[in-house]
């Protein structure tokens, strides 16, 4: 596999230190692409730079899945210096994904990966997303990063296998569902402890791996 279909868009986590998820993706890319730069990496520090990063992802001819790594709460993402609301995030996706290039969005953030956001993004056909995943609770940074990397390692394996299929190729939705299922075999507490879930839109309604009232 020459290149993973993943782009990381990351916000600075803390005032001190150089904490980043990039090195985890370096390792995944090294395994599946034989090179550590087999994915694309962007940083953002506000709504404008987030929009620019999304636009770059839709123009690079590689990205199909975006991993958005940042702080979050139930209504917004960002750090203590600025917040980007759910509505603003939805509009970022709509403006950048008109050509339906981005299939999935994984929110590596606390609380924002909830049913409310899933409805906003997946029930609006203009986002063109097939799935979103994330957490509806606060997540320890180390725990969350570890869970996310298991998911993306399993998803990379699915894309690698799919790349070798001459017929009967899997959809992005199916590969994401398989990756999430394999994650939960390894970390069954991801849902109960942190509210991890993956959402789809099927037959005119929102569905998820775990039913949420």
Coordinates of C-alpha atoms in Angstrom, one line a residue:
X1 CA 0.0 0.0 0.0
X2 CA 1.6 3.3 -1.1
X3 CA -0.4 5.7 1.1
X4 CA -3.0 5.5 3.8
X5 CA -6.3 7.3 3.0
X6 CA -6.0 9.2 6.4
X7 CA -5.4 12.8 7.2
X8 CA -4.7 13.9 10.8
X9 CA -5.9 17.5 11.7
X10 CA -4.6 18.3 15.1
X11 CA -4.8 21.2 17.5
X12 CA -2.2 22.0 20.2
X13 CA -3.2 20.1 23.3
X14 CA -1.4 21.8 26.2
X15 CA 0.5 25.1 26.8
X16 CA 3.6 23.1 27.7
X17 CA 5.1 20.0 26.1
X18 CA 4.8 18.8 22.5
X19 CA 2.1 16.2 22.9
X20 CA 0.9 14.9 19.6
X21 CA -0.8 11.9 18.0
X22 CA 1.4 12.2 14.9
X23 CA 4.0 9.7 16.0
X24 CA 1.3 7.0 16.4
X25 CA 0.3 7.5 12.8
X26 CA 4.0 7.4 11.8
X27 CA 4.1 3.9 13.2
X28 CA 0.9 2.8 11.5
X29 CA 2.1 4.2 8.2
X30 CA 5.5 2.4 8.6
X31 CA 3.7 -0.9 9.1
X32 CA 1.3 -0.6 6.2
X33 CA 3.2 1.6 3.7
X34 CA 6.8 0.9 4.6
X35 CA 7.3 4.6 5.3
X36 CA 6.4 6.9 8.2
X37 CA 5.0 9.7 6.0
X38 CA 2.4 7.5 4.4
X39 CA -0.4 9.8 5.7
X40 CA -1.1 13.5 5.7
X41 CA -0.8 15.7 8.7
X42 CA -2.3 19.2 9.3
X43 CA -2.5 21.5 12.3
X44 CA -5.1 24.1 13.1
X45 CA -5.5 26.9 15.6
X46 CA -8.9 28.3 14.9
X47 CA -11.9 28.1 12.6
X48 CA -10.2 29.5 9.5
X49 CA -7.2 27.2 9.7
X50 CA -9.5 24.2 10.4
X51 CA -11.4 25.1 7.2
X52 CA -8.2 25.4 5.3
X53 CA -7.0 22.0 6.5
X54 CA -10.3 20.4 5.5
X55 CA -10.0 22.0 2.0
X56 CA -6.5 20.6 1.6
X57 CA -7.8 17.2 2.6
X58 CA -10.4 17.3 -0.2
X59 CA -7.8 18.3 -2.8
X60 CA -4.9 15.9 -2.1
X61 CA -6.3 12.9 -4.0
X62 CA -5.4 10.7 -1.1
X63 CA -7.6 11.5 1.9
X64 CA -10.8 9.6 2.5
X65 CA -10.9 9.6 6.3
X66 CA -10.1 12.6 8.6
X67 CA -9.0 12.2 12.2
X68 CA -9.8 15.4 14.0
X69 CA -7.6 15.5 17.2
X70 CA -8.4 18.3 19.7
X71 CA -10.1 19.1 23.0
X72 CA -13.9 19.1 23.0
X73 CA -17.1 19.3 25.0
X74 CA -20.7 18.4 24.2
X75 CA -21.2 21.5 22.0
X76 CA -17.8 22.5 20.6
X77 CA -14.1 21.7 19.9
X78 CA -11.0 23.7 20.4
X79 CA -8.8 24.8 23.3
X80 CA -9.2 27.5 26.0
X81 CA -8.3 30.3 23.5
X82 CA -11.1 29.6 21.0
X83 CA -14.1 27.4 20.5
X84 CA -15.6 26.0 17.3
X85 CA -19.3 25.1 17.7
X86 CA -21.0 22.0 16.3
X87 CA -22.8 24.2 13.7
X88 CA -19.5 25.8 12.6
X89 CA -17.9 22.3 12.3
X90 CA -20.8 21.1 10.2
X91 CA -20.4 24.1 7.9
X92 CA -16.7 23.4 7.6
X93 CA -17.5 19.9 6.4
X94 CA -20.2 21.1 4.0
X95 CA -18.1 23.8 2.4
X96 CA -15.1 21.5 1.9
X97 CA -16.7 18.2 1.0
X98 CA -18.9 19.1 -2.0
X99 CA -17.2 16.5 -4.2
X100 CA -18.0 13.7 -1.7
X101 CA -14.3 12.9 -1.2
X102 CA -14.3 12.6 2.6
X103 CA -16.2 9.4 3.7
X104 CA -15.6 9.3 7.4
X105 CA -14.7 11.6 10.3
X106 CA -13.2 10.3 13.6
X107 CA -13.4 12.8 16.4
X108 CA -10.4 12.3 18.8
X109 CA -12.0 14.7 21.3
X110 CA -13.9 14.6 24.6
X111 CA -17.7 14.5 24.6
X112 CA -18.3 15.9 21.1
X113 CA -18.7 12.5 19.4
X114 CA -22.3 12.2 20.6
X115 CA -25.6 11.4 19.0
X116 CA -26.5 15.1 18.6
X117 CA -23.5 15.8 16.4
X118 CA -24.0 12.6 14.5
X119 CA -27.5 13.7 13.6
X120 CA -26.2 17.1 12.5
X121 CA -23.6 15.7 10.3
X122 CA -25.1 12.5 8.9
X123 CA -28.7 13.6 8.5
X124 CA -27.6 16.6 6.4
X125 CA -26.9 15.2 3.0
X126 CA -24.7 18.1 2.1
X127 CA -21.9 16.8 4.4
X128 CA -21.7 13.6 2.2
X129 CA -20.2 11.7 5.1
X130 CA -20.9 8.0 5.4
X131 CA -19.9 7.6 9.1
X132 CA -18.6 9.4 12.1
X133 CA -17.0 8.1 15.3
X134 CA -16.1 9.5 18.7
X135 CA -16.8 9.7 22.4
X136 CA -19.7 11.2 24.3
X137 CA -17.7 11.4 27.6
X138 CA -14.5 12.9 28.8
X139 CA -11.5 10.8 27.8
X140 CA -8.1 10.5 29.4
X141 CA -5.6 11.6 26.7
X142 CA -3.4 8.5 26.9
X143 CA -6.4 6.1 27.0
X144 CA -8.1 7.9 24.2
X145 CA -5.0 8.0 22.0
X146 CA -4.5 4.3 22.5
X147 CA -8.1 3.5 21.6
X148 CA -8.0 5.7 18.6
X149 CA -4.7 4.0 17.4
X150 CA -6.2 0.6 17.7
X151 CA -9.1 1.7 15.5
X152 CA -6.9 3.2 12.9
X153 CA -4.5 0.3 12.8
X154 CA -7.5 -2.0 12.2
X155 CA -8.9 0.4 9.6
X156 CA -5.5 0.6 7.8
X157 CA -5.5 -3.2 7.6
X158 CA -9.0 -3.1 6.0
X159 CA -7.9 -0.6 3.4
X160 CA -4.7 -2.6 2.7
X161 CA -6.8 -5.8 2.2
X162 CA -9.3 -3.8 0.1
X163 CA -6.5 -2.5 -2.1
X164 CA -5.6 -6.0 -3.0
X165 CA -9.2 -7.1 -3.9
X166 CA -9.9 -7.2 -7.6
X167 CA -13.6 -7.5 -7.1
X168 CA -16.0 -7.3 -4.2
X169 CA -14.3 -4.3 -2.7
X170 CA -15.7 -3.1 0.6
X171 CA -17.3 0.3 1.2
X172 CA -15.8 2.8 3.5
X173 CA -18.8 2.3 5.8
X174 CA -18.2 -1.5 6.0
X175 CA -14.5 -1.2 6.7
X176 CA -15.1 1.3 9.4
X177 CA -17.7 -1.0 11.0
X178 CA -15.3 -3.9 10.9
X179 CA -12.5 -1.8 12.5
X180 CA -14.8 -0.6 15.3
X181 CA -15.9 -4.2 15.9
X182 CA -12.3 -5.4 16.2
X183 CA -11.5 -2.5 18.5
X184 CA -14.3 -3.4 20.9
X185 CA -13.1 -7.0 21.0
X186 CA -9.8 -5.7 22.4
X187 CA -11.1 -2.8 24.5
X188 CA -14.7 -3.7 25.4
X189 CA -14.8 -0.9 27.9
X190 CA -14.4 1.8 25.3
X191 CA -18.2 2.2 25.1
X192 CA -19.0 1.8 28.8
X193 CA -16.2 3.9 30.1
X194 CA -15.9 6.7 27.5
X195 CA -19.0 6.4 25.4
X196 CA -17.2 5.4 22.2
X197 CA -19.6 4.9 19.3
X198 CA -19.7 4.9 15.5
X199 CA -22.6 6.2 13.6
X200 CA -24.1 5.7 10.1
X201 CA -27.1 6.9 8.2
X202 CA -29.1 4.0 6.7
X203 CA -32.6 3.8 5.2
X204 CA -33.4 7.4 6.2
X205 CA -32.4 7.1 9.8
X206 CA -29.4 7.4 12.1
X207 CA -28.0 4.1 13.3
X208 CA -25.0 3.3 15.5
X209 CA -23.0 0.3 16.8
X210 CA -24.5 1.0 20.2
X211 CA -28.1 2.2 20.5
X212 CA -28.2 5.6 22.3
X213 CA -31.6 7.0 23.4

